[in-house]
Amino acid sequence: MNLVPRPQYEERLTQLMELEEIKVITGVRRCGKSSLLNLAAERLRKTGVPDSNIYQHGFDEYGTPLHPTAEWLLEIVAPRLEEASKAHPFYLLLDEIQEVSHWQEAIRRLQTLPQTQILLTGSNAHVLSGDLATLIAGRYVELSMMPLSFEEYLAFRQSAGEKATTDELFNDYLLFGGMPGLARLPHTSIDERRALLSAIFDTVVLNDVATHGHIRDLELLNRLIAFTFSTSGNLVSANNICNVLKSTGRKVSPETVDSYLRALEQAYVVTPCPQTGVGGKEVLRPLRKLYPCDTGLRNLPNGFDPTKDRGFMLENVVLNELLRHGWTPRVGALPNAEVDFVATRGDERLYVQVSWSVADEITLQRELEPLRRLTDAYPRLLLTTDRLGTGTTSEGIVITNICDWLLGQ
């Protein structure tokens, strides 16, 4: 299978390869981490590194013990180290490292070897926290990976011979998300796409949320995920989630809800977006919104209805794009109003409103009003699917088509 390039991550990984530290690629399962390892191995070979100096293994593949250990890992790597050419560094590329018990102990020993470069992938943030993580603390750099951006999605679809327009492909991206395996199959039916996304979802929930989060009540976990996905874009707290579950006949404590939500965050399934006060507003007890990592996974529960929650789907895409470019998004709380995203990056700040359409004058004024109330000089942006009516208002607010924004136009 031909690998479709992902330049943003390849360039970053190339920069990190200059460092001695362990490289850890993190992100939700099936977002492309394994392919990035394959691309890295391909690039190493093109630069003259012999196969004897590249050892690559996926710990979720057939042939791996059911319960791999640190001792087993050292045993399988040892003969490859002996065979390696001394004229080149030895590259160790290990996929889904969290499947190996006490993996940090083995990796710490391997890192002490001269001329040894280590690249790891992991689908759960839990592997980089806790007591074991202290063994590699300060000795690794992390590359956070996400499902496809819209720009990458277009490249994947075009590589598969897609001829649809940009706007048509955006609607497809919005509905079915940016999981690379799905984007490579452009002409599959809704049922086939649902089956593929369901398989990804089940693997993530079972392996990366339930197992690593030590969750046994899968029925409650699935209820919580369905609620979180269907209400993304709404402010929530553990208490109000408990109240909703109680109304459906399921009693649960706020502490349990918090622990389940942490497990979802650690598996990169959802991203929390907390409130922050702007325009003189103070938030004493901030709520937060929870956005799924991928709109395709988000739309599984509603059967991929293109008319349902379109505005929230747009918000989801915008949040993920801000994260890709290093922004930290928050929900802006104004007195009796809200800014969808207050994004910060170092000394930079950006205010973003998101609306499906502002062709109606009443809707346009409603979306502009929170941005007008901001008194600082940071950029203010209104994103919409509209092609007409874009430009800059007299107050300096930029109204832009979301596809153009996602493609950097």
mmCIF file of C-alpha atoms in Angstrom:
data_model
loop_
_atom_site.group_PDB
_atom_site.id
_atom_site.type_symbol
_atom_site.label_atom_id
_atom_site.label_comp_id
_atom_site.label_asym_id
_atom_site.label_seq_id
_atom_site.Cartn_x
_atom_site.Cartn_y
_atom_site.Cartn_z
ATOM 1 C CA MET A 1 0.000 0.000 0.000
ATOM 2 C CA ASN A 2 1.387 3.397 -1.007
ATOM 3 C CA LEU A 3 1.805 5.742 1.933
ATOM 4 C CA VAL A 4 0.256 9.185 1.548
ATOM 5 C CA PRO A 5 2.659 11.840 2.898
ATOM 6 C CA ARG A 6 1.722 13.886 5.954
ATOM 7 C CA PRO A 7 4.271 16.715 5.636
ATOM 8 C CA GLN A 8 3.443 18.525 8.908
ATOM 9 C CA TYR A 9 4.295 15.475 11.002
ATOM 10 C CA GLU A 10 7.122 14.221 8.790
ATOM 11 C CA GLU A 11 8.911 17.570 8.997
ATOM 12 C CA ARG A 12 8.486 17.738 12.759
ATOM 13 C CA LEU A 13 9.746 14.172 13.201
ATOM 14 C CA THR A 14 12.748 14.905 10.972
ATOM 15 C CA GLN A 15 13.614 17.827 13.264
ATOM 16 C CA LEU A 16 13.249 15.636 16.350
ATOM 17 C CA MET A 17 15.529 12.973 14.858
ATOM 18 C CA GLU A 18 18.419 15.378 15.438
ATOM 19 C CA LEU A 19 17.893 14.996 19.193
ATOM 20 C CA GLU A 20 19.196 12.200 21.403
ATOM 21 C CA GLU A 21 15.976 11.969 23.394
ATOM 22 C CA ILE A 22 13.408 9.210 22.907
ATOM 23 C CA LYS A 23 10.755 10.265 20.391
ATOM 24 C CA VAL A 24 7.187 9.410 21.461
ATOM 25 C CA ILE A 25 4.374 9.829 18.905
ATOM 26 C CA THR A 26 1.014 10.011 20.687
ATOM 27 C CA GLY A 27 -2.572 10.205 19.491
ATOM 28 C CA VAL A 28 -5.839 8.322 19.233
ATOM 29 C CA ARG A 29 -5.551 4.825 17.788
ATOM 30 C CA ARG A 30 -5.775 4.615 13.958
ATOM 31 C CA CYS A 31 -4.966 8.310 13.427
ATOM 32 C CA GLY A 32 -1.847 7.458 11.400
ATOM 33 C CA LYS A 33 0.939 6.886 13.932
ATOM 34 C CA SER A 34 1.934 3.512 12.431
ATOM 35 C CA SER A 35 2.054 5.019 8.945
ATOM 36 C CA LEU A 36 4.269 7.827 10.237
ATOM 37 C CA LEU A 37 6.669 5.190 11.597
ATOM 38 C CA ASN A 38 6.611 3.488 8.184
ATOM 39 C CA LEU A 39 7.327 6.812 6.479
ATOM 40 C CA ALA A 40 10.212 7.391 8.908
ATOM 41 C CA ALA A 41 11.665 3.953 8.138
ATOM 42 C CA GLU A 42 11.276 4.608 4.409
ATOM 43 C CA ARG A 43 13.126 7.908 4.732
ATOM 44 C CA LEU A 44 15.941 6.296 6.739
ATOM 45 C CA ARG A 45 16.468 3.690 4.009
ATOM 46 C CA LYS A 46 16.558 6.410 1.345
ATOM 47 C CA THR A 47 19.341 8.153 3.294
ATOM 48 C CA GLY A 48 21.453 4.983 3.263
ATOM 49 C CA VAL A 49 20.610 3.333 6.584
ATOM 50 C CA PRO A 50 20.712 -0.470 6.020
ATOM 51 C CA ASP A 51 17.813 -2.728 7.012
ATOM 52 C CA SER A 52 20.052 -4.332 9.636
ATOM 53 C CA ASN A 53 20.006 -1.023 11.535
ATOM 54 C CA ILE A 54 16.225 -0.557 11.514
ATOM 55 C CA TYR A 55 14.101 -2.686 13.831
ATOM 56 C CA GLN A 56 10.363 -2.046 13.593
ATOM 57 C CA HIS A 57 7.661 -3.879 15.557
ATOM 58 C CA GLY A 58 3.971 -3.335 16.281
ATOM 59 C CA PHE A 59 2.830 -4.718 19.604
ATOM 60 C CA ASP A 60 -0.775 -5.074 18.495
ATOM 61 C CA GLU A 61 0.242 -7.336 15.603
ATOM 62 C CA TYR A 62 -0.010 -11.099 15.205
ATOM 63 C CA GLY A 63 3.082 -12.838 16.553
ATOM 64 C CA THR A 64 3.357 -10.668 19.650
ATOM 65 C CA PRO A 65 2.777 -12.475 22.972
ATOM 66 C CA LEU A 66 -0.618 -11.845 24.531
ATOM 67 C CA HIS A 67 1.080 -10.197 27.493
ATOM 68 C CA PRO A 68 4.421 -8.807 26.286
ATOM 69 C CA THR A 69 6.873 -7.734 28.976
ATOM 70 C CA ALA A 70 9.943 -5.536 29.250
ATOM 71 C CA GLU A 71 12.144 -8.655 29.534
ATOM 72 C CA TRP A 72 10.692 -10.077 26.315
ATOM 73 C CA LEU A 73 11.291 -6.774 24.529
ATOM 74 C CA LEU A 74 14.974 -6.758 25.509
ATOM 75 C CA GLU A 75 15.312 -10.380 24.363
ATOM 76 C CA ILE A 76 13.948 -9.766 20.854
ATOM 77 C CA VAL A 77 15.984 -6.592 20.340
ATOM 78 C CA ALA A 78 19.328 -8.036 21.524
ATOM 79 C CA PRO A 79 20.134 -10.135 18.409
ATOM 80 C CA ARG A 80 19.242 -7.240 16.100
ATOM 81 C CA LEU A 81 21.681 -5.024 17.979
ATOM 82 C CA GLU A 82 24.408 -7.637 17.444
ATOM 83 C CA GLU A 83 23.707 -7.773 13.685
ATOM 84 C CA ALA A 84 23.633 -3.993 13.207
ATOM 85 C CA SER A 85 26.337 -2.177 11.268
ATOM 86 C CA LYS A 86 28.561 -0.012 13.439
ATOM 87 C CA ALA A 87 28.799 2.526 10.607
ATOM 88 C CA HIS A 88 25.246 3.763 11.252
ATOM 89 C CA PRO A 89 23.052 4.440 14.277
ATOM 90 C CA PHE A 90 20.591 1.711 15.248
ATOM 91 C CA TYR A 91 16.949 2.776 14.898
ATOM 92 C CA LEU A 92 14.314 1.175 17.107
ATOM 93 C CA LEU A 93 10.739 1.857 15.901
ATOM 94 C CA LEU A 94 8.138 0.428 18.287
ATOM 95 C CA ASP A 95 4.400 0.792 17.653
ATOM 96 C CA GLU A 96 1.729 0.831 20.412
ATOM 97 C CA ILE A 97 4.325 0.568 23.170
ATOM 98 C CA GLN A 98 1.664 0.786 25.906
ATOM 99 C CA GLU A 99 0.872 -2.894 25.200
ATOM 100 C CA VAL A 100 4.215 -3.892 26.784
ATOM 101 C CA SER A 101 4.149 -4.235 30.558
ATOM 102 C CA HIS A 102 6.768 -2.009 32.243
ATOM 103 C CA TRP A 103 8.051 -0.918 28.830
ATOM 104 C CA GLN A 104 9.755 2.146 30.302
ATOM 105 C CA GLU A 105 12.288 -0.044 32.125
ATOM 106 C CA ALA A 106 13.391 -1.697 28.880
ATOM 107 C CA ILE A 107 13.456 1.550 26.911
ATOM 108 C CA ARG A 108 15.523 3.277 29.595
ATOM 109 C CA ARG A 109 18.183 0.565 29.287
ATOM 110 C CA LEU A 110 18.144 0.637 25.500
ATOM 111 C CA GLN A 111 18.576 4.402 25.512
ATOM 112 C CA THR A 112 21.902 4.065 27.336
ATOM 113 C CA LEU A 113 23.381 2.231 24.335
ATOM 114 C CA PRO A 114 25.595 4.365 22.066
ATOM 115 C CA GLN A 115 24.260 5.359 18.636
ATOM 116 C CA THR A 116 20.720 4.185 19.375
ATOM 117 C CA GLN A 117 17.702 6.184 18.237
ATOM 118 C CA ILE A 118 14.298 5.208 19.676
ATOM 119 C CA LEU A 119 10.908 6.084 18.164
ATOM 120 C CA LEU A 120 7.758 4.970 19.969
ATOM 121 C CA THR A 121 4.033 5.366 19.417
ATOM 122 C CA GLY A 122 1.335 5.207 22.082
ATOM 123 C CA SER A 123 -2.455 5.465 22.064
ATOM 124 C CA ASN A 124 -2.907 6.389 25.704
ATOM 125 C CA ALA A 125 -1.465 9.320 27.651
ATOM 126 C CA HIS A 126 -1.417 7.055 30.713
ATOM 127 C CA VAL A 127 1.847 5.548 29.436
ATOM 128 C CA LEU A 128 3.591 8.890 29.949
ATOM 129 C CA SER A 129 2.276 9.445 33.470
ATOM 130 C CA GLY A 130 2.643 7.736 36.810
ATOM 131 C CA ASP A 131 5.587 6.168 38.601
ATOM 132 C CA LEU A 132 7.003 4.279 35.611
ATOM 133 C CA ALA A 133 7.204 7.458 33.551
ATOM 134 C CA THR A 134 9.786 8.837 35.963
ATOM 135 C CA LEU A 135 12.237 6.361 34.411
ATOM 136 C CA ILE A 136 12.218 8.335 31.153
ATOM 137 C CA ALA A 137 11.273 11.752 32.557
ATOM 138 C CA GLY A 138 13.324 14.425 30.840
ATOM 139 C CA ARG A 139 14.582 11.868 28.323
ATOM 140 C CA TYR A 140 11.803 12.007 25.741
ATOM 141 C CA VAL A 141 10.125 14.463 23.398
ATOM 142 C CA GLU A 142 6.500 14.069 22.389
ATOM 143 C CA LEU A 143 4.953 14.505 18.951
ATOM 144 C CA SER A 144 1.176 14.739 19.239
ATOM 145 C CA MET A 145 -0.668 13.375 16.202
ATOM 146 C CA MET A 146 -4.308 13.787 15.171
ATOM 147 C CA PRO A 147 -6.645 12.426 12.493
ATOM 148 C CA LEU A 148 -6.414 14.088 9.093
ATOM 149 C CA SER A 149 -6.810 17.821 8.721
ATOM 150 C CA PHE A 150 -9.079 18.865 5.862
ATOM 151 C CA GLU A 151 -6.026 19.709 3.759
ATOM 152 C CA GLU A 152 -4.608 16.223 4.370
ATOM 153 C CA TYR A 153 -8.033 14.700 3.726
ATOM 154 C CA LEU A 154 -8.114 16.298 0.271
ATOM 155 C CA ALA A 155 -4.659 14.855 -0.477
ATOM 156 C CA PHE A 156 -5.811 11.377 0.585
ATOM 157 C CA ARG A 157 -8.979 11.559 -1.492
ATOM 158 C CA GLN A 158 -7.149 12.922 -4.536
ATOM 159 C CA SER A 159 -4.585 10.108 -4.272
ATOM 160 C CA ALA A 160 -7.545 7.714 -4.573
ATOM 161 C CA GLY A 161 -8.726 9.428 -7.765
ATOM 162 C CA GLU A 162 -11.477 11.586 -6.237
ATOM 163 C CA LYS A 163 -13.024 14.183 -8.579
ATOM 164 C CA ALA A 164 -15.583 15.886 -6.278
ATOM 165 C CA THR A 165 -15.460 19.621 -5.511
ATOM 166 C CA THR A 166 -13.821 21.047 -2.395
ATOM 167 C CA ASP A 167 -17.174 21.945 -0.838
ATOM 168 C CA GLU A 168 -18.576 18.458 -1.549
ATOM 169 C CA LEU A 169 -15.528 16.858 0.026
ATOM 170 C CA PHE A 170 -15.801 19.140 3.039
ATOM 171 C CA ASN A 171 -19.361 17.959 3.679
ATOM 172 C CA ASP A 172 -18.066 14.393 3.475
ATOM 173 C CA TYR A 173 -15.192 15.212 5.847
ATOM 174 C CA LEU A 174 -17.576 16.868 8.276
ATOM 175 C CA LEU A 175 -19.851 13.840 8.372
ATOM 176 C CA PHE A 176 -17.381 10.943 8.313
ATOM 177 C CA GLY A 177 -14.276 12.522 9.808
ATOM 178 C CA GLY A 178 -10.596 12.225 8.996
ATOM 179 C CA MET A 179 -9.478 8.748 10.008
ATOM 180 C CA PRO A 180 -6.830 7.896 7.368
ATOM 181 C CA GLY A 181 -8.060 4.345 6.738
ATOM 182 C CA LEU A 182 -11.503 5.669 5.884
ATOM 183 C CA ALA A 183 -10.247 8.529 3.714
ATOM 184 C CA ARG A 184 -8.434 6.055 1.468
ATOM 185 C CA LEU A 185 -11.778 4.422 0.594
ATOM 186 C CA PRO A 186 -13.765 7.267 -0.992
ATOM 187 C CA HIS A 187 -16.485 5.284 -2.730
ATOM 188 C CA THR A 188 -17.707 3.096 0.119
ATOM 189 C CA SER A 189 -21.345 3.166 1.221
ATOM 190 C CA ILE A 190 -22.581 4.725 4.447
ATOM 191 C CA ASP A 191 -23.025 1.229 5.903
ATOM 192 C CA GLU A 192 -19.428 0.320 5.056
ATOM 193 C CA ARG A 193 -18.127 3.554 6.551
ATOM 194 C CA ARG A 194 -20.219 2.995 9.658
ATOM 195 C CA ALA A 195 -18.756 -0.495 10.009
ATOM 196 C CA LEU A 196 -15.189 0.792 9.661
ATOM 197 C CA LEU A 197 -15.708 3.594 12.176
ATOM 198 C CA SER A 198 -17.491 1.232 14.565
ATOM 199 C CA ALA A 199 -14.510 -1.118 14.444
ATOM 200 C CA ILE A 200 -12.148 1.764 15.245
ATOM 201 C CA PHE A 201 -14.449 2.966 18.015
ATOM 202 C CA ASP A 202 -14.723 -0.491 19.589
ATOM 203 C CA THR A 203 -10.954 -0.983 19.530
ATOM 204 C CA VAL A 204 -10.306 2.408 21.097
ATOM 205 C CA VAL A 205 -12.949 1.940 23.798
ATOM 206 C CA LEU A 206 -11.877 -1.578 24.727
ATOM 207 C CA ASN A 207 -8.089 -1.279 24.446
ATOM 208 C CA ASP A 208 -7.281 2.330 25.223
ATOM 209 C CA VAL A 209 -10.130 3.523 27.431
ATOM 210 C CA ALA A 210 -11.477 0.521 29.342
ATOM 211 C CA THR A 211 -8.298 -1.540 29.708
ATOM 212 C CA HIS A 212 -5.860 1.260 30.493
ATOM 213 C CA GLY A 213 -8.473 3.171 32.491
ATOM 214 C CA HIS A 214 -9.312 0.039 34.514
ATOM 215 C CA ILE A 215 -12.999 0.403 33.618
ATOM 216 C CA ARG A 216 -15.214 -2.658 33.945
ATOM 217 C CA ASP A 217 -18.659 -1.128 33.464
ATOM 218 C CA LEU A 218 -18.673 -0.945 29.662
ATOM 219 C CA GLU A 219 -22.405 -0.243 29.540
ATOM 220 C CA LEU A 220 -21.929 2.927 31.595
ATOM 221 C CA LEU A 221 -18.866 3.892 29.568
ATOM 222 C CA ASN A 222 -20.781 3.596 26.297
ATOM 223 C CA ARG A 223 -23.662 5.643 27.706
ATOM 224 C CA LEU A 224 -21.247 8.334 28.803
ATOM 225 C CA ILE A 225 -19.536 8.408 25.413
ATOM 226 C CA ALA A 226 -22.871 8.653 23.580
ATOM 227 C CA PHE A 227 -23.919 11.544 25.829
ATOM 228 C CA THR A 228 -20.568 13.318 25.480
ATOM 229 C CA PHE A 229 -20.555 12.997 21.693
ATOM 230 C CA SER A 230 -24.166 14.105 21.276
ATOM 231 C CA THR A 231 -23.690 17.167 23.504
ATOM 232 C CA SER A 232 -20.273 18.310 22.248
ATOM 233 C CA GLY A 233 -20.570 22.047 21.892
ATOM 234 C CA ASN A 234 -22.563 22.329 25.128
ATOM 235 C CA LEU A 235 -21.077 23.274 28.492
ATOM 236 C CA VAL A 236 -21.109 20.329 30.897
ATOM 237 C CA SER A 237 -19.950 19.307 34.366
ATOM 238 C CA ALA A 238 -19.712 15.955 36.119
ATOM 239 C CA ASN A 239 -22.769 16.877 38.188
ATOM 240 C CA ASN A 240 -25.059 17.645 35.265
ATOM 241 C CA ILE A 241 -23.911 14.494 33.466
ATOM 242 C CA CYS A 242 -24.842 12.550 36.610
ATOM 243 C CA ASN A 243 -28.282 14.154 36.594
ATOM 244 C CA VAL A 244 -28.860 13.212 32.953
ATOM 245 C CA LEU A 245 -27.794 9.618 33.563
ATOM 246 C CA LYS A 246 -29.991 9.471 36.651
ATOM 247 C CA SER A 247 -32.998 10.605 34.584
ATOM 248 C CA THR A 248 -32.424 7.577 32.334
ATOM 249 C CA GLY A 249 -32.376 5.228 35.302
ATOM 250 C CA ARG A 250 -28.622 5.014 35.817
ATOM 251 C CA LYS A 251 -27.300 6.288 39.159
ATOM 252 C CA VAL A 252 -23.630 7.223 39.213
ATOM 253 C CA SER A 253 -21.389 9.493 41.290
ATOM 254 C CA PRO A 254 -19.615 12.621 39.987
ATOM 255 C CA GLU A 255 -16.308 10.985 40.952
ATOM 256 C CA THR A 256 -17.034 8.026 38.662
ATOM 257 C CA VAL A 257 -18.005 10.332 35.806
ATOM 258 C CA ASP A 258 -14.785 12.311 36.282
ATOM 259 C CA SER A 259 -12.670 9.143 36.232
ATOM 260 C CA TYR A 260 -14.365 7.922 33.037
ATOM 261 C CA LEU A 261 -13.912 11.310 31.366
ATOM 262 C CA ARG A 262 -10.220 11.293 32.321
ATOM 263 C CA ALA A 263 -9.890 7.875 30.686
ATOM 264 C CA LEU A 264 -11.457 9.257 27.495
ATOM 265 C CA GLU A 265 -9.069 12.216 27.548
ATOM 266 C CA GLN A 266 -6.047 9.987 28.155
ATOM 267 C CA ALA A 267 -7.019 7.859 25.143
ATOM 268 C CA TYR A 268 -7.222 11.085 23.075
ATOM 269 C CA VAL A 269 -10.913 10.400 22.356
ATOM 270 C CA VAL A 270 -12.109 13.777 23.642
ATOM 271 C CA THR A 271 -10.494 17.166 24.189
ATOM 272 C CA PRO A 272 -11.744 19.336 27.066
ATOM 273 C CA CYS A 273 -12.297 23.010 26.302
ATOM 274 C CA PRO A 274 -12.844 24.926 29.572
ATOM 275 C CA GLN A 275 -14.398 28.344 30.013
ATOM 276 C CA THR A 276 -12.331 31.479 30.468
ATOM 277 C CA GLY A 277 -13.606 34.953 31.266
ATOM 278 C CA VAL A 278 -13.277 37.693 28.644
ATOM 279 C CA GLY A 279 -14.564 41.247 28.406
ATOM 280 C CA GLY A 280 -14.484 41.729 32.184
ATOM 281 C CA LYS A 281 -16.348 38.498 32.935
ATOM 282 C CA GLU A 282 -15.073 36.390 35.861
ATOM 283 C CA VAL A 283 -15.749 32.639 35.867
ATOM 284 C CA LEU A 284 -15.645 31.339 39.427
ATOM 285 C CA ARG A 285 -16.675 27.765 38.632
ATOM 286 C CA PRO A 286 -15.783 27.167 34.994
ATOM 287 C CA LEU A 287 -17.672 24.551 33.033
ATOM 288 C CA ARG A 288 -16.216 22.963 29.927
ATOM 289 C CA LYS A 289 -17.109 21.577 26.553
ATOM 290 C CA LEU A 290 -15.883 18.157 25.443
ATOM 291 C CA TYR A 291 -15.074 17.757 21.764
ATOM 292 C CA PRO A 292 -14.442 14.355 20.107
ATOM 293 C CA CYS A 293 -11.139 13.827 18.310
ATOM 294 C CA ASP A 294 -12.950 13.082 15.055
ATOM 295 C CA THR A 295 -16.350 14.086 13.660
ATOM 296 C CA GLY A 296 -16.853 10.643 12.136
ATOM 297 C CA LEU A 297 -16.692 9.038 15.579
ATOM 298 C CA ARG A 298 -18.899 11.842 16.892
ATOM 299 C CA ASN A 299 -21.575 11.096 14.300
ATOM 300 C CA LEU A 300 -21.725 7.346 14.891
ATOM 301 C CA PRO A 301 -24.559 7.597 17.469
ATOM 302 C CA ASN A 302 -26.822 9.756 15.256
ATOM 303 C CA GLY A 303 -26.470 7.639 12.132
ATOM 304 C CA PHE A 304 -24.526 10.284 10.157
ATOM 305 C CA ASP A 305 -27.470 12.645 9.823
ATOM 306 C CA PRO A 306 -26.111 15.596 7.757
ATOM 307 C CA THR A 307 -28.742 17.982 9.143
ATOM 308 C CA LYS A 308 -28.210 17.268 12.843
ATOM 309 C CA ASP A 309 -25.953 19.506 14.969
ATOM 310 C CA ARG A 310 -24.199 20.981 11.930
ATOM 311 C CA GLY A 311 -22.981 23.991 13.880
ATOM 312 C CA PHE A 312 -21.449 21.798 16.582
ATOM 313 C CA MET A 313 -19.743 19.684 13.910
ATOM 314 C CA LEU A 314 -18.196 22.850 12.495
ATOM 315 C CA GLU A 315 -17.009 23.860 15.964
ATOM 316 C CA ASN A 316 -15.432 20.426 16.342
ATOM 317 C CA VAL A 317 -13.476 20.820 13.104
ATOM 318 C CA VAL A 318 -12.328 24.322 14.095
ATOM 319 C CA LEU A 319 -11.188 23.234 17.559
ATOM 320 C CA ASN A 320 -9.144 20.367 16.118
ATOM 321 C CA GLU A 321 -7.572 22.679 13.539
ATOM 322 C CA LEU A 322 -6.575 25.170 16.238
ATOM 323 C CA LEU A 323 -4.939 22.338 18.182
ATOM 324 C CA ARG A 324 -3.011 21.193 15.092
ATOM 325 C CA HIS A 325 -1.453 24.627 14.783
ATOM 326 C CA GLY A 326 -0.374 24.875 18.400
ATOM 327 C CA TRP A 327 -3.226 27.006 19.757
ATOM 328 C CA THR A 328 -4.758 26.401 23.186
ATOM 329 C CA PRO A 329 -8.523 26.948 22.795
ATOM 330 C CA ARG A 330 -10.911 28.000 25.566
ATOM 331 C CA VAL A 331 -14.598 28.918 25.598
ATOM 332 C CA GLY A 332 -14.917 32.677 26.046
ATOM 333 C CA ALA A 333 -17.458 33.650 28.708
ATOM 334 C CA LEU A 334 -18.932 37.153 28.388
ATOM 335 C CA PRO A 335 -21.772 38.619 30.472
ATOM 336 C CA ASN A 336 -24.844 36.969 28.896
ATOM 337 C CA ALA A 337 -22.894 35.869 25.827
ATOM 338 C CA GLU A 338 -20.181 33.506 24.623
ATOM 339 C CA VAL A 339 -17.268 33.494 22.201
ATOM 340 C CA ASP A 340 -16.909 30.014 20.724
ATOM 341 C CA PHE A 341 -13.123 29.959 21.038
ATOM 342 C CA VAL A 342 -10.531 32.155 22.703
ATOM 343 C CA ALA A 343 -7.290 30.673 21.388
ATOM 344 C CA THR A 344 -3.848 31.501 22.756
ATOM 345 C CA ARG A 345 -0.385 30.609 21.452
ATOM 346 C CA GLY A 346 2.456 32.215 23.339
ATOM 347 C CA ASP A 347 1.774 35.959 23.224
ATOM 348 C CA GLU A 348 -0.791 35.563 20.429
ATOM 349 C CA ARG A 349 -4.544 35.522 20.919
ATOM 350 C CA LEU A 350 -7.371 34.842 18.474
ATOM 351 C CA TYR A 351 -11.142 35.100 18.942
ATOM 352 C CA VAL A 352 -13.241 32.750 16.799
ATOM 353 C CA GLN A 353 -16.979 32.482 16.215
ATOM 354 C CA VAL A 354 -18.364 29.563 14.197
ATOM 355 C CA SER A 355 -21.733 29.500 12.422
ATOM 356 C CA TRP A 356 -23.081 27.268 9.668
ATOM 357 C CA SER A 357 -24.530 30.247 7.796
ATOM 358 C CA VAL A 358 -24.871 33.952 8.439
ATOM 359 C CA ALA A 359 -26.779 34.708 5.247
ATOM 360 C CA ASP A 360 -29.714 35.710 7.450
ATOM 361 C CA GLU A 361 -29.145 39.222 8.853
ATOM 362 C CA ILE A 362 -30.465 38.338 12.319
ATOM 363 C CA THR A 363 -28.052 35.396 12.559
ATOM 364 C CA LEU A 364 -25.169 37.529 11.313
ATOM 365 C CA GLN A 365 -25.749 40.204 13.951
ATOM 366 C CA ARG A 366 -26.127 37.586 16.689
ATOM 367 C CA GLU A 367 -22.781 35.993 15.792
ATOM 368 C CA LEU A 368 -20.970 39.324 15.473
ATOM 369 C CA GLU A 369 -22.255 40.769 18.759
ATOM 370 C CA PRO A 370 -19.911 38.839 21.139
ATOM 371 C CA LEU A 371 -16.914 39.785 18.984
ATOM 372 C CA ARG A 372 -17.953 43.449 18.966
ATOM 373 C CA ARG A 373 -17.919 43.489 22.771
ATOM 374 C CA LEU A 374 -14.223 42.615 22.925
ATOM 375 C CA THR A 375 -12.124 45.710 23.531
ATOM 376 C CA ASP A 376 -8.559 44.517 22.874
ATOM 377 C CA ALA A 377 -6.784 44.560 19.518
ATOM 378 C CA TYR A 378 -6.418 40.816 18.935
ATOM 379 C CA PRO A 379 -7.805 39.349 15.673
ATOM 380 C CA ARG A 380 -11.513 38.431 15.563
ATOM 381 C CA LEU A 381 -12.757 35.827 13.136
ATOM 382 C CA LEU A 382 -16.182 34.531 12.081
ATOM 383 C CA LEU A 383 -16.085 31.206 10.197
ATOM 384 C CA THR A 384 -19.015 30.021 8.094
ATOM 385 C CA THR A 385 -19.806 27.721 5.173
ATOM 386 C CA ASP A 386 -21.113 30.732 3.214
ATOM 387 C CA ARG A 387 -19.260 31.750 0.063
ATOM 388 C CA LEU A 388 -21.035 35.088 -0.269
ATOM 389 C CA GLY A 389 -20.837 37.899 2.279
ATOM 390 C CA THR A 390 -17.267 37.221 3.365
ATOM 391 C CA GLY A 391 -14.761 39.994 3.999
ATOM 392 C CA THR A 392 -13.925 42.407 6.824
ATOM 393 C CA THR A 393 -16.540 44.417 8.702
ATOM 394 C CA SER A 394 -16.130 48.076 9.658
ATOM 395 C CA GLU A 395 -15.163 46.908 13.189
ATOM 396 C CA GLY A 396 -12.309 44.791 11.795
ATOM 397 C CA ILE A 397 -14.010 41.398 12.199
ATOM 398 C CA VAL A 398 -12.965 38.999 9.419
ATOM 399 C CA ILE A 399 -15.748 36.807 7.990
ATOM 400 C CA THR A 400 -14.213 33.834 6.169
ATOM 401 C CA ASN A 401 -15.388 30.663 4.465
ATOM 402 C CA ILE A 402 -14.340 27.737 6.636
ATOM 403 C CA CYS A 403 -12.896 25.692 3.745
ATOM 404 C CA ASP A 404 -10.707 28.618 2.718
ATOM 405 C CA TRP A 405 -9.544 29.021 6.323
ATOM 406 C CA LEU A 406 -8.766 25.315 6.704
ATOM 407 C CA LEU A 407 -6.759 25.394 3.470
ATOM 408 C CA GLY A 408 -4.877 28.547 4.476
ATOM 409 C CA GLN A 409 -6.408 30.681 1.735
#
